Short mmCIF file of C-alpha atoms and ligand atoms in Angstrom, two decimals:
data_model
loop_
_atom_site.label_atom_id
_atom_site.label_comp_id
_atom_site.label_asym_id
_atom_site.label_seq_id
_atom_site.Cartn_x
_atom_site.Cartn_y
_atom_site.Cartn_z
CA UNK J 1 44.69 81.79 162.06
CA UNK J 2 46.79 78.95 160.62
CA UNK J 3 49.37 77.53 162.99
CA UNK J 4 52.67 76.45 161.48
CA UNK J 5 53.85 73.44 163.44
CA UNK J 6 57.34 72.03 163.29
CA UNK J 7 58.06 69.19 160.89
CA UNK J 8 59.85 66.40 162.74
CA UNK J 9 60.31 62.84 161.59
CA UNK J 10 57.86 63.31 158.74
CA UNK J 11 55.04 64.74 160.87
CA UNK J 12 53.78 68.17 161.82
CA UNK J 13 54.02 68.54 165.60
CA UNK J 14 53.28 71.47 167.92
CA UNK J 15 56.17 73.21 169.69
CA UNK J 16 57.04 71.89 173.15
CA UNK J 17 56.46 75.35 174.65
CA UNK J 18 52.97 75.48 173.07
CA UNK J 19 53.84 79.10 172.26
CA UNK J 20 53.49 80.83 168.90
CA UNK J 21 54.85 83.96 167.25
CA UNK J 22 52.59 86.19 165.21
CA UNK J 23 53.73 86.51 161.61
CA UNK J 24 52.55 89.64 159.80
CA UNK J 25 51.55 90.24 156.22
CA UNK J 26 53.83 93.22 155.47
CA UNK J 27 51.43 94.65 152.90
CA UNK J 28 48.61 95.09 155.42
CA UNK J 29 50.52 95.12 158.69
CA UNK J 30 48.10 92.50 160.02
CA UNK J 31 49.01 89.12 161.55
CA UNK J 32 48.19 86.28 159.17
CA UNK J 33 49.93 83.20 160.60
CA UNK J 34 51.06 81.79 163.92
CA UNK J 35 54.55 80.32 163.83
CA UNK J 36 55.85 77.77 166.34
CA UNK J 37 58.08 79.46 168.89
CA UNK J 38 60.48 76.54 169.19
CA UNK J 39 63.27 76.08 171.68
CA UNK J 40 66.09 73.66 172.41
CA UNK J 41 63.64 70.83 173.17
CA UNK J 42 62.19 70.94 169.66
CA UNK J 43 65.66 71.20 168.18
CA UNK J 44 66.75 68.15 170.21
CA UNK J 45 63.80 66.12 168.87
CA UNK J 46 64.54 67.23 165.30
CA UNK J 47 68.24 66.37 165.60
CA UNK J 48 67.40 62.93 167.04
CA UNK J 49 65.07 62.29 164.13
CA UNK J 50 67.70 63.42 161.59
CA UNK J 51 70.38 61.34 163.31
CA UNK J 52 68.25 58.22 163.13
CA UNK J 53 67.36 58.84 159.47
CA UNK J 54 71.03 59.36 158.57
CA UNK J 55 71.87 55.66 158.89
CA UNK J 56 69.65 54.64 155.97
CA UNK J 57 69.71 57.85 153.96
CA UNK J 58 73.52 58.04 153.83
CA UNK J 59 73.53 54.49 152.42
CA UNK J 60 70.76 55.12 149.91
CA UNK J 61 72.13 54.97 146.38
CA UNK J 62 72.73 58.32 144.69
CA UNK J 63 70.29 57.39 141.94
CA UNK J 64 67.54 56.80 144.51
CA UNK J 65 68.30 60.05 146.32
CA UNK J 66 68.22 61.86 142.99
CA UNK J 67 64.75 60.46 142.28
CA UNK J 68 63.42 62.02 145.48
CA UNK J 69 64.99 65.36 144.59
CA UNK J 70 63.50 65.32 141.10
CA UNK J 71 60.09 64.46 142.55
CA UNK J 72 60.31 67.36 145.02
CA UNK J 73 61.30 69.72 142.18
CA UNK J 74 58.29 68.63 140.11
CA UNK J 75 55.93 69.15 143.03
CA UNK J 76 57.32 72.64 143.65
CA UNK J 77 56.62 73.49 140.00
CA UNK J 78 53.09 72.09 140.28
CA UNK J 79 52.45 74.30 143.33
CA UNK J 80 54.10 77.38 141.85
CA UNK J 81 51.10 79.68 142.08
CA UNK J 82 50.27 78.75 145.66
CA UNK J 83 53.91 79.01 146.75
CA UNK J 84 54.39 82.38 145.02
CA UNK J 85 51.29 83.81 146.68
CA UNK J 86 52.40 82.51 150.07
CA UNK J 87 55.92 83.89 149.63
CA UNK J 88 54.56 87.28 148.62
CA UNK J 89 52.09 87.49 151.52
CA UNK J 90 54.88 86.58 153.96
CA UNK J 91 57.80 88.59 152.61
CA UNK J 92 56.25 91.44 150.65
CA UNK J 93 57.74 90.89 147.19
CA UNK J 94 55.35 91.05 144.24
CA UNK J 95 53.72 87.72 143.38
CA UNK J 96 55.17 87.83 139.83
CA UNK J 97 58.67 88.17 141.25
CA UNK J 98 58.18 85.36 143.77
CA UNK J 99 57.04 83.15 140.92
CA UNK J 100 59.80 84.12 138.46
CA UNK J 101 62.67 84.24 140.92
CA UNK J 102 62.10 82.41 144.20
CA UNK J 103 59.88 79.51 143.28
CA UNK J 104 61.53 78.80 139.93
CA UNK J 105 64.92 78.78 141.55
CA UNK J 106 63.70 76.54 144.39
CA UNK J 107 62.76 73.71 142.02
CA UNK J 108 65.92 74.33 140.02
CA UNK J 109 68.01 73.89 143.19
CA UNK J 110 66.64 70.39 143.71
CA UNK J 111 67.10 69.45 140.03
CA UNK J 112 70.61 70.86 139.95
CA UNK J 113 71.86 68.81 142.89
CA UNK J 114 69.95 65.72 141.77
CA UNK J 115 72.00 65.90 138.56
CA UNK J 116 75.19 66.72 140.45
CA UNK J 117 75.17 63.59 142.59
CA UNK J 118 74.83 61.41 139.54
CA UNK J 119 78.07 62.85 138.17
CA UNK J 120 80.28 63.70 141.15
CA UNK J 121 83.39 61.62 141.61
CA UNK J 122 86.36 61.17 143.93
CA UNK J 123 89.97 61.97 143.02
CA UNK J 124 92.93 59.66 142.46
CA UNK J 125 96.66 60.25 142.04
CA UNK J 126 99.63 58.03 141.32
CA UNK J 127 103.03 58.72 142.94
CA UNK J 128 105.45 57.45 140.28
CA UNK J 129 105.68 53.67 140.76
CA UNK J 130 105.52 53.79 144.57
CA UNK J 131 101.95 54.47 145.63
CA UNK J 132 98.40 55.12 144.56
CA UNK J 133 96.13 57.59 146.39
CA UNK J 134 92.45 58.19 146.26
CA UNK J 135 89.89 60.20 148.16
CA UNK J 136 86.79 58.76 149.69
CA UNK J 137 84.04 61.32 150.39
CA UNK J 138 81.28 60.67 152.91
CA UNK J 139 78.38 62.78 154.19
CA UNK J 140 78.93 64.20 157.66
CA UNK J 141 75.62 63.56 159.45
CA UNK J 142 73.05 66.14 160.51
CA UNK J 143 73.37 69.47 158.71
CA UNK J 144 72.12 72.59 160.53
CA UNK J 145 70.69 75.01 157.95
CA UNK J 146 69.72 78.57 158.84
CA UNK J 147 68.23 80.93 156.26
CA UNK J 148 67.09 84.57 156.11
CA UNK J 149 63.82 86.27 155.15
CA UNK J 150 64.69 88.04 151.92
CA UNK J 151 64.59 85.10 149.48
CA UNK J 152 62.93 82.58 151.77
CA UNK J 153 62.35 79.46 149.66
CA UNK J 154 65.19 80.18 147.23
CA UNK J 155 67.87 80.25 149.91
CA UNK J 156 66.38 77.52 152.08
CA UNK J 157 66.30 75.07 149.18
CA UNK J 158 69.81 76.12 148.12
CA UNK J 159 70.88 74.57 151.45
CA UNK J 160 68.47 71.64 151.82
CA UNK J 161 69.01 70.31 148.28
CA UNK J 162 72.82 69.84 148.46
CA UNK J 163 72.72 68.71 152.10
CA UNK J 164 70.40 65.78 151.40
CA UNK J 165 71.67 65.14 147.87
CA UNK J 166 75.12 64.29 149.24
CA UNK J 167 73.62 61.94 151.85
CA UNK J 168 73.30 64.10 154.94
CA UNK J 169 70.07 64.60 156.82
CA UNK J 170 69.01 68.08 157.85
CA UNK J 171 67.45 70.28 160.48
CA UNK J 172 66.51 73.61 158.95
CA UNK J 173 65.40 76.85 160.56
CA UNK J 174 63.93 79.50 158.27
CA UNK J 175 63.51 83.09 159.39
CA UNK J 176 60.66 83.60 161.86
CA UNK J 177 59.36 86.37 159.54
CA UNK J 178 58.95 84.12 156.51
CA UNK J 179 58.09 80.58 157.48
CA UNK J 180 55.11 79.87 155.27
CA UNK J 181 56.79 78.50 152.14
CA UNK J 182 59.12 76.41 154.31
CA UNK J 183 56.00 74.87 155.85
CA UNK J 184 54.47 74.22 152.42
CA UNK J 185 57.75 72.64 151.34
CA UNK J 186 57.38 70.13 154.19
CA UNK J 187 53.96 69.17 152.80
CA UNK J 188 55.75 68.53 149.52
CA UNK J 189 58.31 66.34 151.29
CA UNK J 190 55.43 64.28 152.66
CA UNK J 191 53.83 63.98 149.26
CA UNK J 192 57.15 63.04 147.65
CA UNK J 193 57.44 60.34 150.33
CA UNK J 194 60.87 61.55 151.34
CA UNK J 195 61.85 59.14 154.14
CA UNK J 196 60.92 60.42 157.59
CA UNK J 197 63.57 62.45 159.34
CA UNK J 198 65.67 63.25 156.26
CA UNK J 199 64.56 66.89 156.49
CA UNK J 200 63.19 68.38 159.69
CA UNK J 201 61.96 71.96 159.93
CA UNK J 202 62.06 73.97 163.13
CA UNK J 203 60.27 77.30 163.22
CA UNK J 204 61.04 80.09 165.65
CA UNK J 205 63.51 82.81 166.51
CA UNK J 206 67.23 82.91 165.86
CA UNK J 207 68.37 83.47 169.44
CA UNK J 208 66.28 80.53 170.70
CA UNK J 209 65.76 77.89 168.00
CA UNK J 210 68.68 78.96 165.78
CA UNK J 211 71.18 79.17 168.61
CA UNK J 212 70.11 75.74 169.93
CA UNK J 213 70.79 74.28 166.48
CA UNK J 214 74.19 75.96 166.18
CA UNK J 215 75.34 74.67 169.57
CA UNK J 216 73.84 71.18 169.37
CA UNK J 217 76.72 68.69 169.76
CA UNK J 218 75.28 66.27 167.18
CA UNK J 219 75.19 68.84 164.37
CA UNK J 220 78.69 68.85 162.82
CA UNK J 221 78.07 71.42 160.09
CA UNK J 222 76.23 74.71 159.92
CA UNK J 223 75.30 76.49 156.74
CA UNK J 224 74.11 80.01 157.48
CA UNK J 225 72.89 82.86 155.29
CA UNK J 226 72.03 86.12 156.95
CA UNK J 227 73.45 89.32 158.37
CA UNK J 228 77.12 89.85 159.22
CA UNK J 229 76.46 90.49 162.92
CA UNK J 230 74.51 87.23 163.25
CA UNK J 231 77.19 85.44 161.25
CA UNK J 232 79.82 86.63 163.71
CA UNK J 233 77.74 85.35 166.67
CA UNK J 234 77.27 81.98 164.96
CA UNK J 235 80.98 81.68 164.15
CA UNK J 236 81.81 82.49 167.77
CA UNK J 237 79.42 79.82 169.07
CA UNK J 238 80.42 77.15 166.55
CA UNK J 239 84.21 77.61 166.55
CA UNK J 240 84.99 75.98 169.94
CA UNK J 241 83.04 72.91 168.78
CA UNK J 242 85.12 72.74 165.53
CA UNK J 243 82.01 72.68 163.37
CA UNK J 244 82.24 72.98 159.63
CA UNK J 245 80.87 76.41 158.81
CA UNK J 246 79.62 78.20 155.73
CA UNK J 247 78.64 81.85 156.16
CA UNK J 248 76.91 83.86 153.43
CA UNK J 249 76.61 87.36 154.84
CA UNK J 250 75.73 90.93 153.98
CA UNK J 251 76.91 93.19 151.20
CA UNK J 252 77.31 96.84 150.23
CA UNK J 253 77.87 96.24 146.57
CA UNK J 254 79.30 98.79 144.13
CA UNK J 255 77.79 99.30 140.69
CA UNK J 256 80.35 101.09 138.50
CA UNK J 257 79.20 102.70 135.27
CA UNK J 258 81.98 103.87 132.94
CA UNK J 259 81.36 106.53 130.32
CA UNK J 260 81.81 104.00 127.48
CA UNK J 261 78.89 101.89 128.77
CA UNK J 262 75.64 101.25 126.93
CA UNK J 263 73.82 103.96 128.84
CA UNK J 264 70.23 102.83 128.28
CA UNK J 265 71.00 99.25 129.32
CA UNK J 266 73.09 100.38 132.30
CA UNK J 267 70.21 102.54 133.54
CA UNK J 268 67.59 99.84 132.96
CA UNK J 269 69.55 97.15 134.77
CA UNK J 270 70.73 99.49 137.52
CA UNK J 271 67.09 100.17 138.34
CA UNK J 272 66.64 96.42 138.81
CA UNK J 273 69.86 95.93 140.76
CA UNK J 274 68.93 98.85 143.02
CA UNK J 275 65.27 98.15 143.71
CA UNK J 276 64.32 94.58 142.83
CA UNK J 277 62.75 92.82 145.83
CA UNK J 278 62.57 96.27 147.52
CA UNK J 279 66.38 96.33 147.53
CA UNK J 280 66.30 93.35 149.89
CA UNK J 281 68.71 91.16 147.94
CA UNK J 282 72.18 90.71 149.36
CA UNK J 283 73.51 91.27 145.81
CA UNK J 284 71.73 94.57 145.14
CA UNK J 285 74.09 97.30 143.99
CA UNK J 286 73.47 100.00 146.56
CA UNK J 287 76.46 102.22 145.72
CA UNK J 288 76.38 103.54 142.18
CA UNK J 289 79.58 105.15 140.85
CA UNK J 290 79.12 106.93 137.54
CA UNK J 291 81.95 108.35 135.44
CA UNK J 292 81.86 112.14 135.14
CA UNK J 293 81.33 112.25 131.35
CA UNK J 294 77.88 110.61 131.57
CA UNK J 295 77.03 111.47 135.16
CA UNK J 296 74.34 114.09 134.52
CA UNK J 297 72.64 112.11 131.78
CA UNK J 298 72.71 108.89 133.81
CA UNK J 299 71.32 110.58 136.91
CA UNK J 300 68.52 112.23 134.96
CA UNK J 301 67.39 108.95 133.38
CA UNK J 302 67.92 106.85 136.51
CA UNK J 303 65.98 109.22 138.77
CA UNK J 304 63.12 109.50 136.27
CA UNK J 305 62.83 105.71 136.05
CA UNK J 306 63.09 105.29 139.83
CA UNK J 307 60.26 107.79 140.34
CA UNK J 308 58.12 105.92 137.80
CA UNK J 309 58.35 102.55 139.60
CA UNK J 310 55.07 101.45 141.07
CA UNK J 311 55.10 100.85 144.82
CA UNK J 312 52.01 99.07 146.02
CA UNK J 313 49.90 95.96 146.17
CA UNK J 314 52.18 92.95 145.64
CA UNK J 315 49.33 91.03 144.02
CA UNK J 316 49.18 93.45 141.08
CA UNK J 317 51.19 92.59 138.00
CA UNK J 318 52.60 96.07 137.44
CA UNK J 319 53.83 96.53 141.01
CA UNK J 320 57.62 96.71 141.13
CA UNK J 321 58.11 97.29 144.86
CA UNK J 322 56.00 95.68 147.56
CA UNK J 323 56.41 96.46 151.26
CA UNK J 324 59.59 95.86 153.26
CA UNK J 325 59.53 92.66 155.25
CA UNK J 326 58.62 93.98 158.71
CA UNK J 327 57.81 97.07 160.74
CA UNK J 328 61.16 96.81 162.53
CA UNK J 329 63.02 96.60 159.25
CA UNK J 330 61.15 99.59 157.82
CA UNK J 331 62.08 101.56 160.95
CA UNK J 332 65.71 100.53 160.54
CA UNK J 333 65.75 101.72 156.92
CA UNK J 334 63.97 104.94 157.91
CA UNK J 335 66.68 105.58 160.52
CA UNK J 336 69.17 105.75 157.61
CA UNK J 337 66.90 108.26 155.86
CA UNK J 338 66.86 110.39 159.00
CA UNK J 339 70.63 110.12 159.22
CA UNK J 340 70.90 111.25 155.59
CA UNK J 341 68.69 114.28 156.27
CA UNK J 342 70.74 115.13 159.38
CA UNK J 343 73.92 114.95 157.30
CA UNK J 344 72.40 117.23 154.67
CA UNK J 345 72.60 114.56 151.98
CA UNK J 346 70.74 115.40 148.77
CA UNK J 347 67.65 113.24 148.09
CA UNK J 348 67.06 113.01 144.34
CA UNK J 349 64.07 110.65 144.55
CA UNK J 350 61.85 109.05 147.18
CA UNK J 351 62.64 109.20 150.87
CA UNK J 352 58.99 109.01 151.94
CA UNK J 353 56.33 106.49 152.85
CA UNK J 354 53.93 106.36 149.90
CA UNK J 355 50.23 107.07 150.36
CA UNK J 356 48.32 103.94 149.43
CA UNK J 357 44.76 102.61 149.68
CA UNK J 358 43.11 101.99 153.06
CA UNK J 359 43.83 98.25 152.86
CA UNK J 360 47.58 98.94 152.52
CA UNK J 361 47.73 102.01 154.73
CA UNK J 362 49.45 100.11 157.57
CA UNK J 363 51.83 98.20 155.30
CA UNK J 364 55.58 98.73 155.44
CA UNK J 365 56.05 100.50 152.10
CA UNK J 366 58.82 102.90 151.18
CA UNK J 367 59.47 104.84 147.99
CA UNK J 368 62.60 103.96 146.00
CA UNK J 369 65.15 106.42 147.27
CA UNK J 370 68.21 107.92 145.58
CA UNK J 371 70.86 109.93 147.42
CA UNK J 372 73.60 112.08 145.93
CA UNK J 373 76.60 113.80 147.45
CA UNK J 374 77.21 111.16 150.11
CA UNK J 375 80.67 111.29 151.71
CA UNK J 376 82.60 108.03 151.41
CA UNK J 377 82.94 107.74 155.20
CA UNK J 378 79.20 108.28 155.81
CA UNK J 379 77.20 105.44 157.39
CA UNK J 380 74.98 105.62 154.31
CA UNK J 381 77.93 104.62 152.15
CA UNK J 382 79.50 102.11 154.53
CA UNK J 383 76.65 100.11 156.13
CA UNK J 384 74.23 97.67 154.58
CA UNK J 385 70.80 99.36 154.53
CA UNK J 386 69.01 96.45 152.84
CA UNK J 387 66.14 98.45 151.44
CA UNK J 388 65.23 100.44 148.32
CA UNK J 389 67.90 103.04 149.01
CA UNK J 390 70.94 103.78 146.84
CA UNK J 391 73.53 106.51 146.45
CA UNK J 392 75.05 107.92 143.25
CA UNK J 393 78.58 109.29 143.23
CA UNK J 394 80.61 110.65 140.31
CA UNK J 395 84.21 109.58 139.60
CA UNK J 396 86.94 110.54 137.15
CA UNK J 397 89.46 107.70 136.81
CA UNK J 398 89.30 103.90 136.90
CA UNK J 399 91.63 103.90 139.91
CA UNK J 400 89.34 106.26 141.81
CA UNK J 401 86.31 104.06 141.13
CA UNK J 402 88.15 100.93 142.25
CA UNK J 403 89.38 102.60 145.41
CA UNK J 404 85.90 103.76 146.41
CA UNK J 405 84.32 100.43 145.45
CA UNK J 406 86.79 98.52 147.63
CA UNK J 407 86.65 100.98 150.51
CA UNK J 408 84.06 99.16 152.66
CA UNK J 409 84.26 96.18 154.98
CA UNK J 410 82.01 94.09 152.70
CA UNK J 411 82.95 92.21 149.54
CA UNK J 412 80.01 90.21 148.23
CA UNK J 413 79.52 91.31 144.61
CA UNK J 414 80.22 94.16 142.19
CA UNK J 415 78.87 95.24 138.82
CA UNK J 416 80.82 96.96 136.05
CA UNK J 417 79.34 98.62 132.95
CA UNK J 418 81.77 99.16 130.07
CA UNK J 419 82.17 98.24 126.41
CA UNK J 420 85.94 97.92 126.78
CA UNK J 421 87.01 94.30 127.18
CA UNK J 422 90.38 95.32 128.53
CA UNK J 423 88.84 97.60 131.15
CA UNK J 424 86.32 94.92 132.12
CA UNK J 425 89.10 92.42 132.84
CA UNK J 426 91.35 94.90 134.61
CA UNK J 427 88.68 96.35 136.86
CA UNK J 428 87.10 92.95 137.62
CA UNK J 429 90.49 91.65 138.76
CA UNK J 430 90.98 94.60 141.11
CA UNK J 431 87.61 94.52 142.85
CA UNK J 432 87.34 92.90 146.28
CA UNK J 433 84.22 90.82 145.65
CA UNK J 434 83.21 87.20 145.43
CA UNK J 435 81.30 87.83 142.18
CA UNK J 436 81.83 90.54 139.57
CA UNK J 437 79.21 91.06 136.85
CA UNK J 438 80.14 92.87 133.67
CA UNK J 439 77.27 94.40 131.68
CA UNK J 440 74.73 92.30 133.57
CA UNK J 441 73.50 91.59 137.09
CA UNK J 442 72.23 88.58 139.05
CA UNK J 443 73.14 86.01 136.39
CA UNK J 444 74.24 82.93 138.19
CA UNK J 445 75.75 79.71 136.91
CA UNK J 446 75.22 77.33 139.82
CA UNK J 447 78.27 75.28 138.78
CA UNK J 448 80.67 78.05 139.83
CA UNK J 449 81.63 79.27 143.30
CA UNK J 450 79.45 81.82 145.04
CA UNK J 451 80.21 83.70 148.23
CA UNK J 452 81.72 86.82 149.70
CA UNK J 453 85.12 88.09 150.82
CA UNK J 454 85.92 90.20 153.89
CA UNK J 455 82.81 90.73 156.08
CA UNK J 456 80.56 89.18 153.43
CA UNK J 457 81.28 85.63 154.35
CA UNK J 458 83.33 82.55 154.72
CA UNK J 459 83.42 79.63 152.31
CA UNK J 460 81.88 79.17 148.90
CA UNK J 461 78.77 77.52 147.53
CA UNK J 462 78.60 76.00 144.06
CA UNK J 463 78.73 72.59 142.45
CA UNK J 464 82.17 71.43 143.61
CA UNK J 465 82.24 73.69 146.66
CA UNK J 466 78.95 72.32 148.02
CA UNK J 467 80.20 68.78 147.36
CA UNK J 468 83.26 69.57 149.47
CA UNK J 469 81.28 71.33 152.18
CA UNK J 470 78.57 68.72 152.63
CA UNK J 471 80.97 65.77 152.59
CA UNK J 472 84.20 64.91 154.35
CA UNK J 473 87.21 63.62 152.43
CA UNK J 474 89.49 60.86 153.55
CA UNK J 475 92.67 60.20 151.56
CA UNK J 476 93.71 56.58 151.25
CA UNK J 477 97.30 55.89 150.21
CA UNK J 478 98.21 52.39 149.02
CA UNK J 479 101.90 51.57 148.56
CA UNK J 480 102.87 49.37 145.65
CA UNK J 481 104.34 45.90 146.19
P1 NDP E 501 69.64 87.61 160.17
O1 NDP E 501 71.10 87.47 160.35
O2 NDP E 501 68.90 88.48 161.11
O3 NDP E 501 68.91 86.19 160.26
C1 NDP E 501 69.24 85.11 159.42
C2 NDP E 501 68.78 83.83 160.09
O4 NDP E 501 69.55 83.61 161.27
C3 NDP E 501 67.32 83.86 160.54
O5 NDP E 501 66.76 82.59 160.38
C4 NDP E 501 67.46 84.24 161.99
O6 NDP E 501 66.35 83.89 162.75
C5 NDP E 501 68.68 83.43 162.37
N1 NDP E 501 69.38 83.88 163.58
C6 NDP E 501 69.37 85.11 164.15
N2 NDP E 501 70.15 85.10 165.27
C7 NDP E 501 70.65 83.85 165.40
C8 NDP E 501 71.52 83.21 166.33
N3 NDP E 501 72.03 83.85 167.36
N4 NDP E 501 71.82 81.90 166.15
C9 NDP E 501 71.32 81.23 165.09
N5 NDP E 501 70.49 81.77 164.18
C10 NDP E 501 70.17 83.07 164.31
O7 NDP E 501 69.43 88.03 158.66
P2 NDP E 501 68.10 88.50 157.99
O8 NDP E 501 67.08 87.42 158.10
O9 NDP E 501 67.80 89.87 158.50
O10 NDP E 501 68.54 88.57 156.44
C11 NDP E 501 69.10 89.66 155.85
C12 NDP E 501 70.62 89.53 155.79
O11 NDP E 501 70.98 88.37 155.08
C13 NDP E 501 71.24 90.70 155.05
O12 NDP E 501 72.37 91.11 155.75
C14 NDP E 501 71.64 90.08 153.73
O13 NDP E 501 72.70 90.73 153.09
C15 NDP E 501 72.00 88.70 154.14
N6 NDP E 501 71.95 87.80 152.99
C16 NDP E 501 73.13 87.30 152.47
C17 NDP E 501 73.11 86.50 151.33
C18 NDP E 501 74.37 85.93 150.76
O14 NDP E 501 74.27 85.02 149.95
N7 NDP E 501 75.54 86.41 151.13
C19 NDP E 501 71.85 86.19 150.65
C20 NDP E 501 70.70 86.76 151.27
C21 NDP E 501 70.76 87.53 152.40
P3 NDP E 501 65.14 84.94 163.03
O15 NDP E 501 65.16 85.97 161.97
O16 NDP E 501 63.96 84.09 162.94
O17 NDP E 501 65.38 85.50 164.37
#
């Protein structure tokens, strides 16, 4: 079985512990890779390497840095098929989706920030005739980057690209469940001749390798995407060290369909926003609220389309849902199904493990599941399930929909379906969410801020926001005369 070694100072090196974690292909339930089980010693080596590289890299001209980023982006595109297959075999998503979404976005992330650094600028102000001020922005040093398993290469590159574009060096730790594309990305760094130590990759578990990165005294900023509970632990560990922190956390996103919506389009897109990537996207709309006038018709169409989705082999082009990422995660999602049955919640579709071929019989598959009649206070309605499980609830007035939508601790995103411009503006303003989509879902302009409110996170990512996060501003004030 292939061993994924750490990538430190431009070379693949075994973990100090000489221990490995088994990584499973979720479609078959069989181990397919061995991942370095790194600890604080590996993290210390990686941070030393990044610290050393920082001296030259932070002084490298933006144009030169951009050239490396463009080269990396091109190499990702050249390896698209291999990367998509690796991502699918590691995470479970269909190969077509990995190719269209994850790998395409990964190269785009590098191109986007390569362009950004060629155009970013400092600010200047004049105070009447007395003084002139300007800001001077500098990279901070070694960035600690921790990413989750659901969109492995997409989210990892969304951190690495801005970190190194703005002149920092990086130590990254992908999820132990999905390390393969991160490893292949390091091969690309070698081929692109990215200077040694600019990006270092440490594989292993969160509590060991991740925690060592968060608490390392020479890592002044941490960018984390993952669950809210982990985010809280990271914030607690980082706060006494006054580290700069960005937290992109979980969601329980409402999807509100008003009775003046384009029904066919709302159903079609709600199927995607409910079940794409097996529902394992932080932005999936897991709580559907449908206005009473179209409730029955919507439910009938939505349930029929959910039942028609193909669950199965992620290598097949017509598969919509592959397996969930791990056995533990499947069991967690199943515990919500059990809870729903105990509460007497109505199951309109799914709720079972599908029967598949012998090769996939031990995979972590689950049917797309639709609940109805869920009480607002139920765990099903309040907690992030992070699987192909949604609820549908009717509502009468706009105010009622807004109140239910806002009535959770999360606030990552929301979707609104209406043809009324006035209603779209009014409702979007009232929703507690970092992003509100109207008559669409998952469209993202990377220039604008992204992030959550309440328990969904701290800080924003985007063109200007990432510039601010990955650099430190100094204001210089020069008095006239
Ligand atoms: P986790 O919080 O379990 O893990 C995220 C990363 O943190 C992993 O690399 C994990 O390592 C690591 N980690 C775990 N514990 C620690 C620790 N104590 N110190 C440092 N690092 C640690 O999230 P998941 O991987 O389960 O991802 C799913 C979650 O991510 C969902 O809640 C989802 O909503 C959220 N998410 C949010 C997004 C957003 O933009 N807001 C986007 C995508 C996902 P390991 O797993 O190897 O132990």
